[in-house]
């Protein structure tokens, strides 16, 4: 009776598995192409192609998530489901190989990348055992390679030693990891989450925070999203945890809005913070030049200008959502942040419906004029082709 294909959580995990399973001729590399779709046992991803060494056809078939996760930095998975492809010993072998590569790297960026991958591989070893276990359990070792590594150095699989090793690899990589605390914040889109993170300074005072990516965990009606990265200024680890509707997308105007029109007021940013954001985007729009720098992407200037113009419109619209029906102004109780409240106290008239509608009209006219002057917009960068040369 045929067994179902193992579940693969990410492309990186698939490539690690393939690397550990060479062809009969001993070669690990092959020119693979990738395809995915529904199969008898579920949604499947298939890597197939000729071996680099002998030309023999090779095929690897895995069950895969229908909606791929976007993972932060160097991660093999989202950390919620143990690996079905590699056992604890094989993950240790992956970590060892990456550390060996890091020791030979002259480029500090590659060295950091390899140590980050090794730390993530130790995460996978730990994920294969209970959190209260002192050692990785024997049933987490299935492969011949895994059994060989455990037999050679069983103490390497003690939980405390694994945690210490992971910490050392993270320090070598320069990676500062923070974990989100408390319940997730209620967001309406990734765009709103980004706006909130940009308005939430580090303890050092810096606002710059550049996550490499984010973890998404899908539930029946909502999605939890985790953003993690070091502060761009002091390197201190930062983490944000949000919950958003499962089908949150890109909203008007021009795909740069923060939420659907009927979503109600924000629970992340108060009206004063939204007004500051609108003013910041308005200032950028006034100074932007859609012409690219010499040798630059011709589309980049256009899309940057469109983004700030449309975001200014959307941010003013978010302020207006705080005004109750039949009311003329934002109530003072709607301000909860010190920054937002100071905006109100500086000039309460800016939170009256009439003034906000005038501002909305001004920004909307600027956006409309820009769109009218560019009837044939360039293709948006990053959306022209979602496939690599092998069709992956």
Short mmCIF file of C-alpha atoms in Angstrom, two decimals:
data_model
loop_
_atom_site.label_atom_id
_atom_site.label_comp_id
_atom_site.label_asym_id
_atom_site.label_seq_id
_atom_site.Cartn_x
_atom_site.Cartn_y
_atom_site.Cartn_z
CA UNK A 1 0.00 0.00 0.00
CA UNK A 2 1.57 3.32 -1.06
CA UNK A 3 2.29 5.85 1.66
CA UNK A 4 1.40 9.50 1.34
CA UNK A 5 4.21 11.93 0.49
CA UNK A 6 5.77 13.70 3.50
CA UNK A 7 4.63 17.22 4.29
CA UNK A 8 7.11 19.95 3.31
CA UNK A 9 6.75 23.30 5.08
CA UNK A 10 8.95 25.49 2.86
CA UNK A 11 11.09 25.51 -0.26
CA UNK A 12 14.20 25.84 1.91
CA UNK A 13 13.28 22.64 3.77
CA UNK A 14 12.72 20.82 0.48
CA UNK A 15 16.17 21.83 -0.76
CA UNK A 16 17.79 20.72 2.52
CA UNK A 17 16.11 17.32 2.17
CA UNK A 18 17.20 16.96 -1.46
CA UNK A 19 20.79 17.86 -0.50
CA UNK A 20 20.81 15.04 2.06
CA UNK A 21 19.51 12.47 -0.43
CA UNK A 22 22.02 12.11 -3.29
CA UNK A 23 21.52 10.24 -6.53
CA UNK A 24 22.71 6.61 -6.82
CA UNK A 25 25.86 7.98 -8.46
CA UNK A 26 26.58 10.08 -5.36
CA UNK A 27 25.77 13.49 -6.88
CA UNK A 28 23.41 15.70 -4.86
CA UNK A 29 22.73 18.39 -7.46
CA UNK A 30 20.22 18.20 -10.27
CA UNK A 31 18.58 20.68 -12.63
CA UNK A 32 15.13 20.63 -11.09
CA UNK A 33 11.94 22.27 -12.20
CA UNK A 34 9.04 22.71 -9.82
CA UNK A 35 5.30 22.28 -10.21
CA UNK A 36 2.48 22.10 -7.70
CA UNK A 37 -1.20 21.28 -7.68
CA UNK A 38 -3.85 18.97 -6.21
CA UNK A 39 -2.98 15.27 -5.92
CA UNK A 40 -4.52 12.09 -4.57
CA UNK A 41 -3.22 12.73 -1.04
CA UNK A 42 -3.57 16.51 -1.02
CA UNK A 43 -1.93 19.58 -2.50
CA UNK A 44 1.51 18.56 -3.79
CA UNK A 45 4.79 20.11 -4.89
CA UNK A 46 7.06 18.14 -7.24
CA UNK A 47 10.77 18.73 -7.90
CA UNK A 48 11.96 16.81 -10.96
CA UNK A 49 14.90 16.89 -13.35
CA UNK A 50 18.13 15.17 -14.49
CA UNK A 51 21.03 14.46 -12.13
CA UNK A 52 24.08 16.68 -12.77
CA UNK A 53 26.37 13.65 -12.47
CA UNK A 54 24.80 10.83 -14.47
CA UNK A 55 21.72 12.37 -16.09
CA UNK A 56 19.36 9.97 -14.33
CA UNK A 57 15.84 11.39 -13.87
CA UNK A 58 15.13 12.36 -10.27
CA UNK A 59 11.78 13.23 -8.67
CA UNK A 60 10.88 14.42 -5.18
CA UNK A 61 7.19 14.67 -4.31
CA UNK A 62 5.93 16.43 -1.17
CA UNK A 63 2.66 17.59 0.28
CA UNK A 64 2.83 21.39 0.56
CA UNK A 65 0.60 24.18 1.94
CA UNK A 66 -1.72 25.61 -0.70
CA UNK A 67 -0.75 29.10 0.46
CA UNK A 68 2.99 29.36 1.04
CA UNK A 69 4.12 31.07 4.24
CA UNK A 70 6.31 34.14 4.06
CA UNK A 71 9.11 33.47 6.53
CA UNK A 72 11.32 36.02 8.29
CA UNK A 73 15.07 36.14 7.71
CA UNK A 74 16.57 32.65 7.51
CA UNK A 75 13.89 30.19 8.64
CA UNK A 76 13.10 26.65 7.61
CA UNK A 77 9.48 26.83 8.82
CA UNK A 78 7.08 28.95 10.84
CA UNK A 79 7.91 26.94 13.96
CA UNK A 80 4.41 25.53 14.54
CA UNK A 81 4.78 22.04 13.04
CA UNK A 82 7.76 19.66 13.41
CA UNK A 83 9.51 18.50 10.27
CA UNK A 84 8.36 15.35 8.49
CA UNK A 85 11.27 15.47 6.05
CA UNK A 86 14.35 15.65 8.28
CA UNK A 87 14.88 14.09 11.70
CA UNK A 88 16.75 15.68 14.59
CA UNK A 89 20.09 14.19 13.54
CA UNK A 90 19.72 15.41 9.96
CA UNK A 91 18.90 18.93 11.18
CA UNK A 92 22.06 18.77 13.29
CA UNK A 93 23.97 17.81 10.13
CA UNK A 94 22.46 20.83 8.34
CA UNK A 95 23.58 23.10 11.20
CA UNK A 96 27.10 21.61 11.16
CA UNK A 97 27.41 22.09 7.39
CA UNK A 98 26.34 25.73 7.60
CA UNK A 99 28.77 26.44 10.45
CA UNK A 100 31.55 24.86 8.39
CA UNK A 101 30.66 27.12 5.46
CA UNK A 102 30.57 30.15 7.77
CA UNK A 103 34.11 29.44 8.97
CA UNK A 104 35.35 29.75 5.38
CA UNK A 105 33.38 32.86 4.46
CA UNK A 106 35.38 36.02 3.90
CA UNK A 107 32.25 38.07 3.25
CA UNK A 108 30.77 38.99 6.67
CA UNK A 109 27.26 39.02 5.21
CA UNK A 110 27.55 35.42 4.00
CA UNK A 111 29.07 34.40 7.32
CA UNK A 112 26.14 35.94 9.19
CA UNK A 113 23.69 34.28 6.78
CA UNK A 114 25.19 30.82 7.37
CA UNK A 115 25.20 31.20 11.15
CA UNK A 116 21.56 32.37 11.04
CA UNK A 117 20.69 29.24 9.05
CA UNK A 118 22.52 27.06 11.59
CA UNK A 119 20.59 28.67 14.46
CA UNK A 120 17.33 28.04 12.59
CA UNK A 121 18.34 24.38 12.09
CA UNK A 122 18.81 24.03 15.86
CA UNK A 123 15.29 25.49 16.22
CA UNK A 124 14.10 22.56 14.12
CA UNK A 125 15.93 20.03 16.33
CA UNK A 126 14.23 21.52 19.40
CA UNK A 127 10.84 21.50 17.67
CA UNK A 128 11.05 17.70 17.33
CA UNK A 129 10.96 17.18 21.10
CA UNK A 130 8.65 18.25 23.95
CA UNK A 131 9.52 21.56 25.59
CA UNK A 132 9.86 19.87 29.01
CA UNK A 133 12.17 17.06 27.82
CA UNK A 134 15.83 17.02 28.87
CA UNK A 135 16.93 15.32 25.62
CA UNK A 136 15.57 15.05 22.09
CA UNK A 137 13.55 11.77 22.20
CA UNK A 138 14.81 8.70 20.35
CA UNK A 139 11.71 8.59 18.15
CA UNK A 140 12.82 11.95 16.69
CA UNK A 141 15.79 10.11 15.10
CA UNK A 142 14.61 8.09 12.08
CA UNK A 143 17.40 8.18 9.50
CA UNK A 144 20.68 6.31 9.26
CA UNK A 145 22.58 9.63 9.22
CA UNK A 146 20.69 10.80 12.30
CA UNK A 147 21.45 7.61 14.22
CA UNK A 148 25.14 7.88 13.32
CA UNK A 149 25.34 11.44 14.67
CA UNK A 150 23.52 10.55 17.90
CA UNK A 151 25.72 7.49 18.43
CA UNK A 152 28.85 9.61 18.00
CA UNK A 153 27.84 12.52 20.25
CA UNK A 154 24.64 11.83 22.22
CA UNK A 155 25.20 14.82 24.54
CA UNK A 156 24.74 17.20 21.61
CA UNK A 157 21.02 16.44 21.82
CA UNK A 158 20.58 17.61 25.42
CA UNK A 159 18.02 20.41 25.38
CA UNK A 160 20.05 22.90 27.43
CA UNK A 161 23.09 22.30 25.23
CA UNK A 162 21.00 22.84 22.10
CA UNK A 163 19.64 26.13 23.46
CA UNK A 164 23.16 27.31 24.30
CA UNK A 165 24.42 26.33 20.84
CA UNK A 166 21.54 28.17 19.18
CA UNK A 167 22.29 31.28 21.23
CA UNK A 168 25.94 31.14 20.17
CA UNK A 169 25.03 30.83 16.49
CA UNK A 170 22.64 33.77 16.75
CA UNK A 171 25.31 35.91 18.36
CA UNK A 172 27.74 34.98 15.57
CA UNK A 173 25.12 35.94 12.98
CA UNK A 174 24.45 39.29 14.61
CA UNK A 175 20.81 38.26 14.86
CA UNK A 176 18.91 39.80 17.77
CA UNK A 177 15.67 37.90 18.21
CA UNK A 178 12.76 39.25 20.23
CA UNK A 179 9.56 37.37 20.89
CA UNK A 180 6.15 39.09 20.82
CA UNK A 181 4.38 39.27 24.17
CA UNK A 182 0.73 39.57 25.09
CA UNK A 183 -2.25 38.97 22.78
CA UNK A 184 -1.98 39.98 19.12
CA UNK A 185 -2.96 43.53 18.17
CA UNK A 186 -6.05 43.80 15.96
CA UNK A 187 -5.08 45.03 12.50
CA UNK A 188 -6.99 45.31 9.24
CA UNK A 189 -4.12 44.84 6.77
CA UNK A 190 -0.36 44.48 6.40
CA UNK A 191 -0.26 48.13 5.33
CA UNK A 192 -1.79 49.20 8.65
CA UNK A 193 0.66 46.98 10.54
CA UNK A 194 3.56 48.63 8.72
CA UNK A 195 2.21 52.09 9.58
CA UNK A 196 1.95 51.12 13.25
CA UNK A 197 5.50 49.74 13.36
CA UNK A 198 6.83 52.91 11.74
CA UNK A 199 5.07 54.95 14.43
CA UNK A 200 6.38 52.82 17.33
CA UNK A 201 9.96 53.77 18.22
CA UNK A 202 12.54 51.46 19.78
CA UNK A 203 13.61 52.22 23.37
CA UNK A 204 16.68 53.89 21.83
CA UNK A 205 14.32 56.34 20.11
CA UNK A 206 14.89 55.11 16.55
CA UNK A 207 11.89 54.53 14.29
CA UNK A 208 13.74 52.53 11.65
CA UNK A 209 12.72 48.87 11.80
CA UNK A 210 13.17 46.73 8.69
CA UNK A 211 11.82 43.17 9.00
CA UNK A 212 13.18 40.74 6.39
CA UNK A 213 9.74 39.18 6.18
CA UNK A 214 6.96 37.98 8.44
CA UNK A 215 5.39 34.79 9.74
CA UNK A 216 1.74 34.16 8.93
CA UNK A 217 -0.37 31.54 10.68
CA UNK A 218 -3.75 30.88 9.13
CA UNK A 219 -6.88 30.26 11.21
CA UNK A 220 -10.48 29.80 10.09
CA UNK A 221 -11.38 33.48 9.76
CA UNK A 222 -8.25 35.38 10.77
CA UNK A 223 -4.49 35.35 10.30
CA UNK A 224 -1.86 36.02 12.95
CA UNK A 225 1.22 37.83 11.66
CA UNK A 226 4.58 38.16 13.45
CA UNK A 227 7.24 40.70 12.39
CA UNK A 228 10.72 40.29 13.94
CA UNK A 229 14.00 42.09 13.27
CA UNK A 230 16.71 44.09 15.03
CA UNK A 231 16.40 47.86 15.39
CA UNK A 232 18.22 49.49 12.49
CA UNK A 233 20.05 51.82 14.90
CA UNK A 234 20.92 49.91 18.10
CA UNK A 235 20.42 46.30 16.99
CA UNK A 236 18.04 45.52 19.85
CA UNK A 237 15.57 42.78 18.92
CA UNK A 238 12.05 43.97 18.13
CA UNK A 239 8.87 41.98 17.56
CA UNK A 240 5.26 42.84 16.70
CA UNK A 241 2.32 40.44 16.72
CA UNK A 242 -0.92 41.22 14.88
CA UNK A 243 -4.20 39.55 14.01
CA UNK A 244 -5.94 40.52 10.77
CA UNK A 245 -8.85 39.25 8.64
CA UNK A 246 -7.92 36.20 6.61
CA UNK A 247 -8.66 37.83 3.28
CA UNK A 248 -7.15 41.27 3.92
CA UNK A 249 -5.80 42.66 0.67
CA UNK A 250 -4.68 45.87 -1.00
CA UNK A 251 -7.25 48.63 -0.69
CA UNK A 252 -8.09 51.82 -2.53
CA UNK A 253 -6.91 54.37 -3.40
CA UNK A 254 -4.58 52.85 -5.97
CA UNK A 255 -3.90 49.79 -3.81
CA UNK A 256 -2.30 51.90 -1.06
CA UNK A 257 -5.20 52.13 1.40
CA UNK A 258 -5.06 50.78 4.93
CA UNK A 259 -8.44 49.05 5.27
CA UNK A 260 -11.82 48.53 3.59
CA UNK A 261 -14.13 51.58 3.69
CA UNK A 262 -16.62 49.87 6.05
CA UNK A 263 -14.01 48.53 8.48
CA UNK A 264 -14.52 51.12 11.21
CA UNK A 265 -11.78 53.12 12.95
CA UNK A 266 -8.30 51.76 13.57
CA UNK A 267 -7.43 50.01 16.82
CA UNK A 268 -3.70 50.50 16.21
CA UNK A 269 -3.27 54.22 15.48
CA UNK A 270 -5.35 57.08 16.87
CA UNK A 271 -6.54 60.04 14.74
CA UNK A 272 -3.58 62.22 15.70
CA UNK A 273 -1.13 59.56 14.55
CA UNK A 274 -3.02 59.13 11.27
CA UNK A 275 -2.92 62.89 10.67
CA UNK A 276 0.85 62.91 11.26
CA UNK A 277 1.18 60.06 8.77
CA UNK A 278 -0.89 61.96 6.19
CA UNK A 279 1.29 65.04 6.65
CA UNK A 280 4.47 63.00 6.28
CA UNK A 281 3.23 61.40 3.05
CA UNK A 282 2.02 64.78 1.79
CA UNK A 283 5.47 66.28 2.37
CA UNK A 284 7.11 63.40 0.52
CA UNK A 285 4.64 63.73 -2.35
CA UNK A 286 5.44 67.40 -2.69
CA UNK A 287 9.13 66.69 -3.04
CA UNK A 288 9.09 63.45 -5.01
CA UNK A 289 10.39 63.30 -8.54
CA UNK A 290 9.06 60.44 -10.66
CA UNK A 291 12.19 60.55 -12.82
CA UNK A 292 14.59 57.73 -11.81
CA UNK A 293 18.27 58.31 -11.04
CA UNK A 294 20.75 57.58 -13.86
CA UNK A 295 20.73 53.85 -14.48
CA UNK A 296 17.80 53.36 -12.07
CA UNK A 297 14.54 51.52 -12.61
CA UNK A 298 12.23 53.78 -14.69
CA UNK A 299 9.21 52.43 -12.81
CA UNK A 300 10.58 53.08 -9.31
CA UNK A 301 10.02 56.84 -9.27
CA UNK A 302 6.48 56.53 -10.58
CA UNK A 303 5.41 53.93 -8.03
CA UNK A 304 7.12 55.74 -5.14
CA UNK A 305 5.27 58.97 -5.98
CA UNK A 306 1.97 57.14 -6.43
CA UNK A 307 2.46 55.40 -3.09
CA UNK A 308 2.92 58.57 -1.04
CA UNK A 309 0.10 60.43 -2.82
CA UNK A 310 -2.37 57.58 -2.32
CA UNK A 311 -1.22 56.94 1.27
CA UNK A 312 -1.84 60.59 2.19
CA UNK A 313 -5.42 60.27 0.93
CA UNK A 314 -5.91 56.99 2.79
CA UNK A 315 -4.50 58.36 6.07
CA UNK A 316 -6.89 61.35 6.06
CA UNK A 317 -9.73 58.94 5.40
CA UNK A 318 -8.65 56.98 8.50
CA UNK A 319 -8.94 60.15 10.62
CA UNK A 320 -12.48 60.72 9.34
CA UNK A 321 -13.51 57.21 10.46
CA UNK A 322 -13.16 58.36 14.09
CA UNK A 323 -15.91 61.00 13.72
CA UNK A 324 -19.26 59.62 14.94
CA UNK A 325 -22.27 59.92 12.60
CA UNK A 326 -23.89 63.37 12.69
CA UNK A 327 -20.90 64.78 14.61
CA UNK A 328 -18.73 67.64 13.41
CA UNK A 329 -15.39 66.60 14.91
CA UNK A 330 -13.25 63.79 16.28
CA UNK A 331 -14.05 63.38 20.01
CA UNK A 332 -11.15 64.01 22.38
CA UNK A 333 -11.64 60.52 23.84
CA UNK A 334 -10.51 59.01 20.53
CA UNK A 335 -6.89 59.99 21.22
CA UNK A 336 -4.93 57.47 23.28
CA UNK A 337 -1.29 58.04 22.31
CA UNK A 338 0.79 60.94 23.68
CA UNK A 339 1.79 61.86 20.12
CA UNK A 340 -1.79 61.81 18.88
CA UNK A 341 -3.13 63.79 21.83
CA UNK A 342 -0.44 66.45 21.38
CA UNK A 343 -1.57 66.84 17.76
CA UNK A 344 -5.09 67.50 18.99
CA UNK A 345 -4.03 69.92 21.72
CA UNK A 346 -1.81 71.86 19.30
CA UNK A 347 -4.75 72.62 17.00
CA UNK A 348 -8.17 71.00 17.64
CA UNK A 349 -9.59 72.60 14.49
CA UNK A 350 -7.64 70.13 12.35
CA UNK A 351 -9.88 67.35 13.64
CA UNK A 352 -13.13 68.98 12.53
CA UNK A 353 -14.97 67.21 9.72
CA UNK A 354 -14.99 70.27 7.45
CA UNK A 355 -11.21 70.80 7.70
CA UNK A 356 -10.49 67.10 7.18
CA UNK A 357 -12.75 66.92 4.11
CA UNK A 358 -10.92 69.92 2.64
CA UNK A 359 -7.58 68.17 3.25
CA UNK A 360 -8.94 64.94 1.78
CA UNK A 361 -10.07 66.79 -1.34
CA UNK A 362 -6.67 68.50 -1.69
CA UNK A 363 -4.74 65.23 -1.50
CA UNK A 364 -7.25 63.42 -3.72
CA UNK A 365 -6.90 66.11 -6.41
CA UNK A 366 -3.12 65.73 -6.27
CA UNK A 367 -3.47 61.98 -6.75
CA UNK A 368 -5.97 62.39 -9.60
CA UNK A 369 -3.73 64.90 -11.38
CA UNK A 370 -0.75 62.58 -11.08
CA UNK A 371 -2.71 59.63 -12.49
CA UNK A 372 -4.08 61.77 -15.33
CA UNK A 373 -0.56 62.89 -16.25
CA UNK A 374 0.58 59.24 -16.47
CA UNK A 375 -2.08 57.49 -18.58
CA UNK A 376 0.27 54.58 -19.34
CA UNK A 377 1.88 53.65 -16.00
CA UNK A 378 4.95 51.39 -16.03
CA UNK A 379 4.67 47.84 -14.77
CA UNK A 380 4.89 47.67 -11.00
CA UNK A 381 8.31 46.36 -9.85
CA UNK A 382 8.20 42.90 -8.37
CA UNK A 383 4.91 41.90 -10.04
CA UNK A 384 6.02 41.24 -13.58
CA UNK A 385 7.04 37.59 -13.06
CA UNK A 386 6.56 35.39 -10.02
CA UNK A 387 8.56 32.46 -11.43
CA UNK A 388 12.28 31.77 -11.56
CA UNK A 389 14.04 30.25 -14.53
CA UNK A 390 13.14 26.71 -13.40
CA UNK A 391 9.47 27.52 -12.90
CA UNK A 392 9.71 27.38 -9.11
#
